[in-house]
Amino acid sequence: MSEYILELKGITKIFPGVKALDNVHFQLKQGEIHALMGENGAGKSTFIKVITGVHQAEEGEIFINGEKVEIKNPKDAQKLSIAAIYQHGTAYQHLSVTENIFIGHEKMTKFHTIDWKQMHKDAKALLERLGSDIDPHSSMGNLTVAEQQIVEIAKAISTNAKIIIMDEPTAALSKRECEELYRITEQLRDEGCSIIFISHRFEDMYRLATRVTVFRDSQYIGTWNVDEISNEVLISKMVGREISQIYPKQEVERGEEIFRVEGLSKTGYYKDVSFSLHKGEILAMTGLVGAGRTELMHSIFGLTKPDSGKLILNGEVCQGIMGIERHDKGKVILEGKTLSIKHPSDAMKAGIGYLPEDRQKQGLILDWGLGQNVTLSTLEKFTKFTVINRKAERERSKELLEKVKTKALSVFDKASSLSGGNQQKVIVAKVLNSDLKVVILDEPTKGVDVGAKAQIYEIMSELAAQGFGVIMISSEMPEVLGMADTILVMKEGRVSKIFADATGVTQEQILEAAMNM
């Protein structure tokens, strides 16, 4: 019997104008958790789809337990005990947990009707096997992201899968939820499953995997034992060059105050939050999940209304306002004129831009072209007498997309066709197309590979150098310490501590502030 439960040799997949996989090799051992890493666009997603039968390779061979197989469609993959859990879940939100687990392989009675009683019972048993008490009758739409991941895993093992592919499963999870997923993944391995774990997070690799394979530019680069390769070497293999400075932060002299929040509160979300932002400053806002950071930014950007507090934009008019009563529900003062931010368009006109955490749901229209996405919020710039100047729109979009180094064939490519890191760059281009003074970036590198991260950090640093005030919400301690001039830590909706100078601040100090008041 072969040492490898799954082996791919010389896999090549070509789409019109693009070689998505170029002579790729991969070997998965019996009972192994094998990490697969690479930049966005390296070919990992296409690789998964070849294994699961969504795409068929033009060249190459696939072996299961040493025997050559053909996987022409997902049904073939399922018969070969292969299952995939995708980064962007394929769950049916309006159906129950049981229906999602057994969809496509429902249990039937002897009368050829669906055996709901048995399916609910089996669903409950599968979830309990994974250590979960999720109600099988619950609607998927009512579950958290972490719970939906568990249901997806239950769905995989319901088909008796022995080869399970997990695509960025920790991208949207908290630290506690990641630990639970680690436990379940190790349990599956101990039960005899072999797992391909795709992730951008080094901590996932070190926590779970014994070996790591790297793809770059659609090609196989190599496979190493995890305990024999350093971060520096791994990064250089992933990006094709050494990143001696992952955080390319420019030294910028902090300018005058440009923006101030005073006593902002919203019942149940955050309370009495105050801070200031200066020109050329990167203020990192961090804290544990549920600390209220995103909810605070939603109010600043006009997505929700605070109950009380002030937003003051432009430092010249900030003098003498501390004594004003805090009951004006989020007003912005710009050059002496009081503006009421009731809608994101009000915030953008005032000079505040926001890059949301959930790029797919809140930042992009996936079926639209890249150019249309970039200019959507600023169409008036390209419109005269209700007619849009499409040429000017395309030229500006192309300029901005090139500035943020987006990998795409043209401005007409759909946003859905891009990797996660390139989707994030499109949103950055969209933000840069506005006339802004303050740029809010909510988890800007979430789910983004190390090379794209460095490019996003470079853009942030350039914005600060040009005099913008930058607010970065982040749960990643290394990027907070690597990019911030000022660090604001939130806990349970309140400001726990502000480090006015981030120089020399440690992760331990930040965690202490996030956990203790």
Coordinates of C-alpha atoms in Angstrom, one line a residue:
M1 CA 0.0 0.0 0.0
S2 CA 1.3 3.5 -0.9
E3 CA 2.7 5.8 1.8
Y4 CA 0.5 8.5 0.3
I5 CA -3.3 8.5 0.5
L6 CA -3.3 11.3 -2.1
E7 CA -0.7 12.1 -4.7
L8 CA -0.8 14.6 -7.6
K9 CA 1.8 14.6 -10.3
G10 CA 2.4 17.3 -13.0
I11 CA -1.1 18.9 -12.7
T12 CA -1.6 21.7 -15.2
K13 CA -4.9 23.7 -15.5
I14 CA -5.4 26.4 -18.1
F15 CA -8.1 29.0 -18.3
P16 CA -8.3 31.4 -21.3
G17 CA -5.2 33.5 -21.1
V18 CA -4.1 32.1 -17.7
K19 CA -2.2 29.1 -16.5
A20 CA -3.8 28.6 -13.1
L21 CA -1.7 25.5 -12.3
D22 CA 1.6 24.8 -13.9
N23 CA 3.1 21.3 -13.4
V24 CA 2.1 21.1 -9.7
H25 CA 3.0 18.2 -7.4
F26 CA 1.6 17.3 -4.0
Q27 CA 1.7 14.3 -1.6
L28 CA -0.5 13.7 1.4
K29 CA 0.4 11.0 3.9
Q30 CA -2.0 8.8 5.7
G31 CA -3.2 10.4 8.9
E32 CA -1.3 13.7 8.2
I33 CA -2.2 17.3 8.6
H34 CA -0.4 19.0 5.7
A35 CA -0.3 22.8 5.4
L36 CA -0.6 24.4 2.0
M37 CA 0.6 28.0 1.8
G38 CA 1.2 30.6 -0.8
E39 CA 0.2 34.1 -1.8
N40 CA -3.3 34.9 -3.1
G41 CA -3.4 33.9 -6.7
A42 CA -0.7 31.2 -6.2
G43 CA -3.2 28.5 -7.5
K44 CA -4.4 27.0 -4.2
S45 CA -8.1 27.5 -4.9
T46 CA -7.8 25.9 -8.4
F47 CA -5.8 23.1 -6.9
I48 CA -8.7 22.3 -4.5
K49 CA -11.2 22.4 -7.3
V50 CA -9.1 19.9 -9.3
I51 CA -9.0 17.5 -6.4
T52 CA -12.8 17.8 -5.8
G53 CA -13.7 17.5 -9.4
V54 CA -15.0 21.0 -10.0
H55 CA -12.3 21.5 -12.6
Q56 CA -10.5 18.9 -14.7
A57 CA -6.8 19.3 -15.4
E58 CA -5.4 19.4 -18.9
E59 CA -2.3 17.5 -17.8
G60 CA -1.2 15.4 -14.9
E61 CA -2.2 12.4 -12.8
I62 CA -4.0 11.8 -9.5
F63 CA -3.5 8.8 -7.3
I64 CA -5.5 7.6 -4.3
N65 CA -3.7 5.0 -2.2
G66 CA -1.3 4.4 -5.1
E67 CA -4.0 3.8 -7.7
K68 CA -4.5 6.2 -10.5
V69 CA -8.0 7.7 -10.5
E70 CA -10.0 10.1 -12.7
I71 CA -12.1 12.8 -10.9
K72 CA -14.5 14.2 -13.5
N73 CA -17.0 15.8 -11.1
P74 CA -17.7 16.3 -7.4
K75 CA -19.6 13.1 -7.2
D76 CA -16.5 11.2 -8.2
A77 CA -14.6 13.0 -5.5
Q78 CA -17.2 12.1 -2.9
K79 CA -17.1 8.4 -3.9
L80 CA -13.3 8.6 -3.4
S81 CA -13.9 9.9 0.2
I82 CA -12.7 13.5 -0.6
A83 CA -14.5 16.5 0.9
A84 CA -13.7 20.2 1.0
I85 CA -14.6 22.9 3.4
Y86 CA -14.3 26.2 1.6
Q87 CA -13.2 29.6 3.0
H88 CA -16.5 31.2 1.9
G89 CA -19.0 28.8 3.1
T90 CA -21.3 26.9 0.7
A91 CA -24.0 26.6 3.3
Y92 CA -27.7 27.2 2.5
Q93 CA -28.6 29.8 5.1
H94 CA -32.4 29.3 4.9
L95 CA -32.2 25.5 5.5
S96 CA -31.7 23.7 8.7
V97 CA -28.5 22.3 10.0
T98 CA -29.7 18.7 9.2
E99 CA -30.6 19.7 5.7
N100 CA -27.2 21.2 5.1
I101 CA -25.3 18.2 6.5
F102 CA -27.2 15.7 4.3
I103 CA -28.0 17.7 1.2
G104 CA -27.2 15.6 -1.8
H105 CA -27.1 12.3 0.1
E106 CA -30.4 12.4 2.1
K107 CA -31.5 9.3 4.0
M108 CA -34.7 7.7 2.6
T109 CA -37.4 5.5 4.1
K110 CA -38.4 2.2 2.5
F111 CA -41.3 4.2 1.0
H112 CA -38.8 6.4 -0.8
T113 CA -39.6 9.5 1.3
I114 CA -37.0 11.5 3.3
D115 CA -36.4 10.0 6.7
W116 CA -36.3 13.2 8.7
K117 CA -36.3 11.5 12.1
Q118 CA -33.2 9.5 11.2
M119 CA -31.5 12.4 9.6
H120 CA -32.0 14.7 12.7
K121 CA -30.8 11.8 14.9
D122 CA -27.7 11.2 12.8
A123 CA -27.0 15.0 12.5
K124 CA -27.1 15.3 16.3
A125 CA -24.7 12.3 16.6
L126 CA -22.2 13.8 14.1
L127 CA -22.2 17.2 15.9
E128 CA -21.8 15.5 19.3
R129 CA -18.9 13.5 17.9
L130 CA -17.3 16.9 17.2
G131 CA -18.1 18.1 20.7
S132 CA -20.8 20.5 19.6
D133 CA -24.3 20.9 21.1
I134 CA -25.7 22.7 18.0
D135 CA -29.4 22.0 17.5
P136 CA -29.9 20.1 14.2
H137 CA -33.2 21.8 13.7
S138 CA -31.6 25.3 13.8
S139 CA -31.5 27.4 10.7
M140 CA -27.9 27.8 9.4
G141 CA -28.5 31.5 9.1
N142 CA -28.8 31.8 12.9
L143 CA -25.4 30.2 13.6
T144 CA -22.1 32.0 14.1
V145 CA -19.3 31.6 11.5
A146 CA -17.5 29.2 13.8
E147 CA -20.7 27.1 14.3
Q148 CA -21.2 27.0 10.5
Q149 CA -17.7 25.7 10.1
I150 CA -18.5 22.9 12.5
V151 CA -21.6 22.0 10.5
E152 CA -19.5 22.0 7.3
I153 CA -17.1 19.5 9.0
A154 CA -20.0 17.4 10.1
K155 CA -21.2 17.4 6.5
A156 CA -17.8 16.2 5.3
I157 CA -17.6 13.3 7.7
S158 CA -21.3 12.4 7.0
T159 CA -20.0 11.3 3.6
N160 CA -17.3 9.2 5.3
A161 CA -14.6 11.4 3.9
K162 CA -11.0 10.3 4.5
I163 CA -9.4 13.2 2.7
I164 CA -10.6 16.6 4.0
I165 CA -9.4 19.9 2.5
M166 CA -9.9 23.0 4.8
D167 CA -9.6 26.3 2.9
E168 CA -8.7 29.2 5.3
P169 CA -11.0 27.9 8.0
T170 CA -9.6 30.2 10.7
A171 CA -9.8 33.5 8.7
A172 CA -13.0 34.7 10.4
L173 CA -12.6 33.1 13.8
S174 CA -11.7 34.4 17.2
K175 CA -8.7 33.0 19.1
R176 CA -11.0 30.8 21.2
E177 CA -12.9 29.6 18.1
C178 CA -9.6 28.8 16.4
E179 CA -8.6 26.6 19.4
E180 CA -11.9 24.7 19.1
L181 CA -11.3 24.2 15.4
Y182 CA -7.7 23.0 16.1
R183 CA -9.1 20.5 18.6
I184 CA -11.6 19.2 16.0
T185 CA -9.0 19.0 13.3
E186 CA -6.6 17.0 15.5
Q187 CA -9.5 14.7 16.5
L188 CA -10.3 14.0 12.8
R189 CA -6.6 13.2 12.2
D190 CA -6.6 10.8 15.2
E191 CA -9.7 9.1 13.8
G192 CA -7.9 8.4 10.5
C193 CA -8.6 11.4 8.3
S194 CA -5.8 13.0 6.3
I195 CA -6.2 16.8 6.1
I196 CA -4.9 19.5 3.7
F197 CA -5.0 22.7 5.8
I198 CA -4.8 25.9 3.6
S199 CA -4.0 29.0 5.6
H200 CA -2.1 32.3 5.5
R201 CA -1.5 32.1 9.3
F202 CA 1.8 30.8 10.4
E203 CA 0.3 30.0 13.8
D204 CA -2.2 27.5 12.1
M205 CA 0.8 25.8 10.4
Y206 CA 2.9 25.5 13.6
R207 CA -0.1 24.4 15.7
L208 CA -1.3 21.6 13.4
A209 CA 0.9 20.6 10.5
T210 CA 3.9 18.3 10.3
R211 CA 4.7 19.3 6.7
V212 CA 4.1 22.4 4.6
T213 CA 4.0 22.8 0.8
V214 CA 4.3 26.1 -0.9
F215 CA 2.8 27.2 -4.2
R216 CA 3.9 30.4 -6.0
D217 CA 2.7 31.8 -9.3
S218 CA 0.7 28.6 -10.0
Q219 CA 3.8 26.4 -9.5
Y220 CA 5.0 23.9 -6.9
I221 CA 7.9 25.4 -5.0
G222 CA 8.7 22.7 -2.4
T223 CA 7.7 20.7 0.6
W224 CA 9.4 20.9 4.1
N225 CA 9.0 19.5 7.6
V226 CA 7.4 22.3 9.6
D227 CA 10.0 22.0 12.4
E228 CA 12.9 22.4 9.9
I229 CA 11.9 25.7 8.1
S230 CA 12.1 29.2 9.5
N231 CA 9.6 32.0 9.0
E232 CA 12.1 34.0 6.9
V233 CA 12.8 31.1 4.6
L234 CA 9.1 30.2 4.3
I235 CA 8.2 33.8 3.4
S236 CA 10.9 34.0 0.8
K237 CA 9.6 30.8 -0.8
M238 CA 6.0 32.2 -0.9
V239 CA 6.8 35.6 -2.4
G240 CA 9.9 34.8 -4.4
R241 CA 12.0 37.3 -2.6
E242 CA 13.1 38.1 0.9
I243 CA 10.9 40.5 2.8
S244 CA 13.5 42.0 5.1
Q245 CA 10.9 44.5 6.2
I246 CA 7.4 43.2 6.4
Y247 CA 6.2 46.4 7.9
P248 CA 7.6 49.1 5.6
K249 CA 6.6 52.0 7.8
Q250 CA 7.9 55.5 6.9
E251 CA 9.0 57.8 9.7
V252 CA 6.5 60.7 9.5
E253 CA 6.4 63.7 11.7
R254 CA 3.0 63.8 13.5
G255 CA 1.1 66.9 12.3
E256 CA -1.8 68.9 13.8
E257 CA -4.9 67.2 15.2
I258 CA -7.2 66.5 12.3
F259 CA -10.0 64.4 14.0
R260 CA -11.4 64.0 17.5
V261 CA -14.0 61.7 19.1
E262 CA -15.4 62.9 22.4
G263 CA -17.5 60.8 24.7
L264 CA -19.1 58.7 22.0
S265 CA -21.6 56.1 23.3
K266 CA -24.1 53.6 22.0
T267 CA -26.0 51.5 24.4
G268 CA -24.9 47.9 24.3
Y269 CA -21.9 48.5 22.0
Y270 CA -19.5 51.1 23.3
K271 CA -19.5 53.8 26.0
D272 CA -17.7 57.1 26.5
V273 CA -15.1 56.6 23.9
S274 CA -12.7 59.5 23.3
F275 CA -9.5 59.8 21.2
S276 CA -7.8 62.1 18.8
L277 CA -6.0 61.6 15.5
H278 CA -3.3 63.7 13.9
K279 CA -2.2 64.3 10.3
G280 CA 0.4 61.7 9.4
E281 CA -0.5 59.4 12.3
I282 CA -1.5 55.7 12.2
L283 CA -3.7 55.0 15.1
A284 CA -4.2 51.2 15.7
M285 CA -7.3 50.2 17.6
T286 CA -7.2 46.7 19.0
G287 CA -8.7 44.5 21.7
L288 CA -10.4 41.2 22.1
V289 CA -13.3 40.2 19.8
G290 CA -16.5 41.9 20.9
A291 CA -14.7 44.9 22.3
G292 CA -16.8 47.3 20.2
R293 CA -14.2 48.5 17.7
T294 CA -16.1 47.9 14.5
E295 CA -19.4 49.1 16.0
L296 CA -17.6 52.4 17.0
M297 CA -16.3 52.8 13.4
H298 CA -19.8 52.1 12.0
S299 CA -21.1 55.1 14.0
I300 CA -18.2 57.3 12.9
F301 CA -18.9 56.5 9.3
G302 CA -22.6 57.0 9.5
L303 CA -23.7 53.3 9.3
T304 CA -25.3 53.6 12.8
K305 CA -26.2 56.4 15.1
P306 CA -24.5 56.9 18.4
D307 CA -26.6 57.8 21.4
S308 CA -24.3 60.7 22.4
G309 CA -20.9 62.2 21.8
K310 CA -19.1 64.4 19.3
L311 CA -16.9 63.9 16.2
I312 CA -14.7 66.8 15.4
L313 CA -12.9 67.0 12.1
N314 CA -10.1 69.5 11.3
G315 CA -8.0 70.5 14.3
E316 CA -8.3 74.3 13.8
V317 CA -11.9 74.3 15.0
C318 CA -11.4 72.0 18.0
Q319 CA -10.5 74.7 20.4
G320 CA -13.0 75.5 23.2
I321 CA -15.4 72.7 22.6
M322 CA -14.7 70.5 25.6
G323 CA -17.5 72.2 27.6
I324 CA -20.2 71.6 25.1
E325 CA -22.8 69.2 26.3
R326 CA -22.6 65.7 24.8
H327 CA -26.1 65.2 23.4
D328 CA -25.7 66.1 19.8
K329 CA -25.5 62.5 18.5
G330 CA -22.4 62.4 16.5
K331 CA -21.9 65.8 14.8
V332 CA -18.8 66.5 12.7
I333 CA -17.3 70.0 12.7
L334 CA -15.5 70.7 9.4
E335 CA -13.9 74.1 8.9
G336 CA -16.3 75.8 11.3
K337 CA -19.4 74.2 9.8
T338 CA -21.3 71.6 11.7
L339 CA -22.3 68.6 9.6
S340 CA -24.7 65.8 10.7
I341 CA -23.4 62.4 9.7
K342 CA -26.6 60.4 9.1
H343 CA -25.3 58.3 6.1
P344 CA -21.9 57.1 4.8
S345 CA -22.2 59.5 2.0
D346 CA -22.2 62.4 4.6
A347 CA -19.0 60.9 6.1
M348 CA -17.3 60.7 2.7
K349 CA -18.2 64.2 1.7
A350 CA -16.8 65.3 5.1
G351 CA -13.5 63.5 4.3
I352 CA -13.9 60.2 6.2
G353 CA -13.4 56.9 4.3
Y354 CA -14.0 53.4 5.6
L355 CA -12.7 50.0 4.4
P356 CA -15.0 47.4 6.0
E357 CA -13.9 44.2 7.6
D358 CA -16.2 42.0 5.4
R359 CA -15.0 42.9 2.0
Q360 CA -17.3 40.5 0.1
K361 CA -20.6 41.6 1.8
Q362 CA -19.9 45.3 2.6
G363 CA -17.0 46.4 0.3
L364 CA -17.7 45.0 -3.1
I365 CA -20.4 44.1 -5.6
L366 CA -18.9 40.8 -6.7
D367 CA -20.7 40.5 -10.0
W368 CA -19.5 44.0 -11.1
G369 CA -16.3 44.8 -12.9
L370 CA -13.3 46.2 -10.9
G371 CA -13.6 49.6 -12.5
Q372 CA -17.2 50.0 -11.5
N373 CA -16.4 48.9 -7.9
V374 CA -13.6 51.5 -7.6
T375 CA -15.8 54.4 -8.8
L376 CA -19.2 53.4 -7.4
S377 CA -19.1 55.8 -4.4
T378 CA -17.7 58.7 -6.5
L379 CA -19.7 58.6 -9.7
E380 CA -20.4 62.3 -9.6
K381 CA -16.7 62.9 -10.4
F382 CA -17.3 61.3 -13.8
T383 CA -20.8 62.5 -14.5
K384 CA -22.0 65.6 -16.4
F385 CA -25.7 66.2 -17.1
T386 CA -26.5 62.7 -15.8
V387 CA -24.1 61.1 -18.4
I388 CA -21.2 59.1 -17.1
N389 CA -17.9 59.6 -18.8
R390 CA -16.9 55.9 -19.0
K391 CA -13.5 56.5 -20.5
A392 CA -12.5 58.8 -17.7
E393 CA -13.9 56.3 -15.2
R394 CA -11.9 53.5 -16.7
E395 CA -8.7 55.4 -16.8
R396 CA -9.0 56.5 -13.2
S397 CA -9.9 53.0 -12.1
K398 CA -6.9 51.5 -14.0
E399 CA -4.6 54.1 -12.4
L400 CA -5.7 53.3 -8.9
L401 CA -5.7 49.5 -9.4
E402 CA -2.2 49.7 -10.7
K403 CA -1.2 51.9 -7.7
V404 CA -2.3 49.3 -5.2
K405 CA -0.7 46.5 -7.4
T406 CA -3.9 44.6 -8.1
K407 CA -3.4 41.4 -10.1
A408 CA -6.1 41.4 -12.8
L409 CA -6.3 41.3 -16.5
S410 CA -8.5 44.4 -16.9
V411 CA -10.8 46.8 -15.2
F412 CA -13.7 44.7 -16.6
D413 CA -12.8 41.6 -14.6
K414 CA -15.5 40.7 -12.1
A415 CA -14.5 41.3 -8.5
S416 CA -15.6 37.7 -7.7
S417 CA -12.8 36.4 -10.0
L418 CA -10.0 37.8 -7.8
S419 CA -8.3 36.2 -4.8
G420 CA -9.1 37.6 -1.3
G421 CA -5.9 39.7 -1.2
N422 CA -6.6 41.3 -4.6
Q423 CA -10.3 42.0 -3.6
Q424 CA -8.9 43.8 -0.6
K425 CA -6.7 45.9 -2.8
V426 CA -9.8 46.9 -5.0
I427 CA -11.5 48.3 -1.8
V428 CA -8.3 50.2 -1.0
A429 CA -8.4 51.7 -4.5
K430 CA -12.1 52.5 -4.0
V431 CA -11.2 54.4 -0.7
L432 CA -8.3 56.2 -2.4
N433 CA -10.7 57.5 -5.1
S434 CA -12.4 59.8 -2.6
D435 CA -11.2 63.2 -1.3
L436 CA -10.4 62.1 2.2
K437 CA -8.7 63.4 5.3
V438 CA -9.3 60.4 7.6
V439 CA -9.0 56.7 6.4
I440 CA -10.5 53.9 8.5
L441 CA -9.2 50.4 7.7
D442 CA -11.1 47.6 9.5
E443 CA -8.9 44.5 9.6
P444 CA -7.2 45.5 6.3
T445 CA -5.1 42.3 6.0
K446 CA -7.6 39.7 7.2
G447 CA -7.3 36.6 5.0
V448 CA -4.5 38.2 3.0
D449 CA -1.2 36.6 2.2
V450 CA 2.1 37.9 3.5
G451 CA 3.2 39.5 0.2
A452 CA -0.2 41.4 -0.2
K453 CA 0.0 42.4 3.5
A454 CA 3.4 44.1 2.9
Q455 CA 1.8 46.0 -0.1
I456 CA -1.2 47.1 2.0
Y457 CA 1.2 48.3 4.8
E458 CA 3.1 50.2 2.2
I459 CA 0.0 52.0 1.1
M460 CA -1.0 52.8 4.7
S461 CA 2.5 54.2 5.3
E462 CA 2.2 56.3 2.1
L463 CA -1.2 57.7 3.2
A464 CA 0.3 58.8 6.5
A465 CA 3.3 60.4 4.7
Q466 CA 0.8 62.4 2.5
G467 CA -0.8 63.8 5.7
F468 CA -3.9 61.6 6.0
G469 CA -5.0 60.4 9.5
V470 CA -5.2 56.6 9.4
I471 CA -7.2 54.5 11.8
M472 CA -6.4 50.8 11.6
I473 CA -8.6 48.2 13.5
S474 CA -6.6 45.0 13.9
S475 CA -6.6 41.8 15.9
E476 CA -3.1 40.9 14.7
M477 CA -0.5 42.0 17.4
P478 CA 2.5 42.0 15.0
E479 CA 0.9 44.4 12.6
V480 CA -0.3 46.7 15.4
L481 CA 3.2 46.8 16.8
G482 CA 4.8 47.1 13.3
M483 CA 2.6 49.9 11.9
A484 CA 1.1 52.0 14.7
D485 CA 2.3 55.4 16.0
T486 CA -0.5 55.3 18.7
I487 CA -2.2 52.2 20.1
L488 CA -5.7 52.4 21.5
V489 CA -6.9 49.2 23.4
M490 CA -10.6 48.6 23.9
K491 CA -12.3 46.3 26.4
E492 CA -16.0 45.6 26.6
G493 CA -16.9 48.8 24.7
R494 CA -14.6 51.2 26.7
V495 CA -11.1 52.6 26.1
S496 CA -8.9 50.5 28.4
K497 CA -5.6 52.2 27.6
I498 CA -4.0 54.5 25.0
F499 CA -0.3 54.1 24.3
A500 CA 0.5 57.6 22.9
D501 CA 3.8 56.3 21.6
A502 CA 3.8 52.8 20.3
T503 CA 7.7 52.6 20.4
G504 CA 8.7 49.8 22.7
V505 CA 5.2 48.6 23.5
T506 CA 4.9 44.8 23.8
Q507 CA 2.2 42.2 23.0
E508 CA 2.0 41.4 26.7
Q509 CA 1.2 45.1 27.6
I510 CA -1.5 45.2 24.9
L511 CA -3.1 41.9 26.1
E512 CA -3.0 43.0 29.7
A513 CA -4.8 46.2 28.7
A514 CA -7.3 44.2 26.6
M515 CA -8.1 41.8 29.5
N516 CA -7.8 44.1 32.6
M517 CA -9.3 47.5 33.3

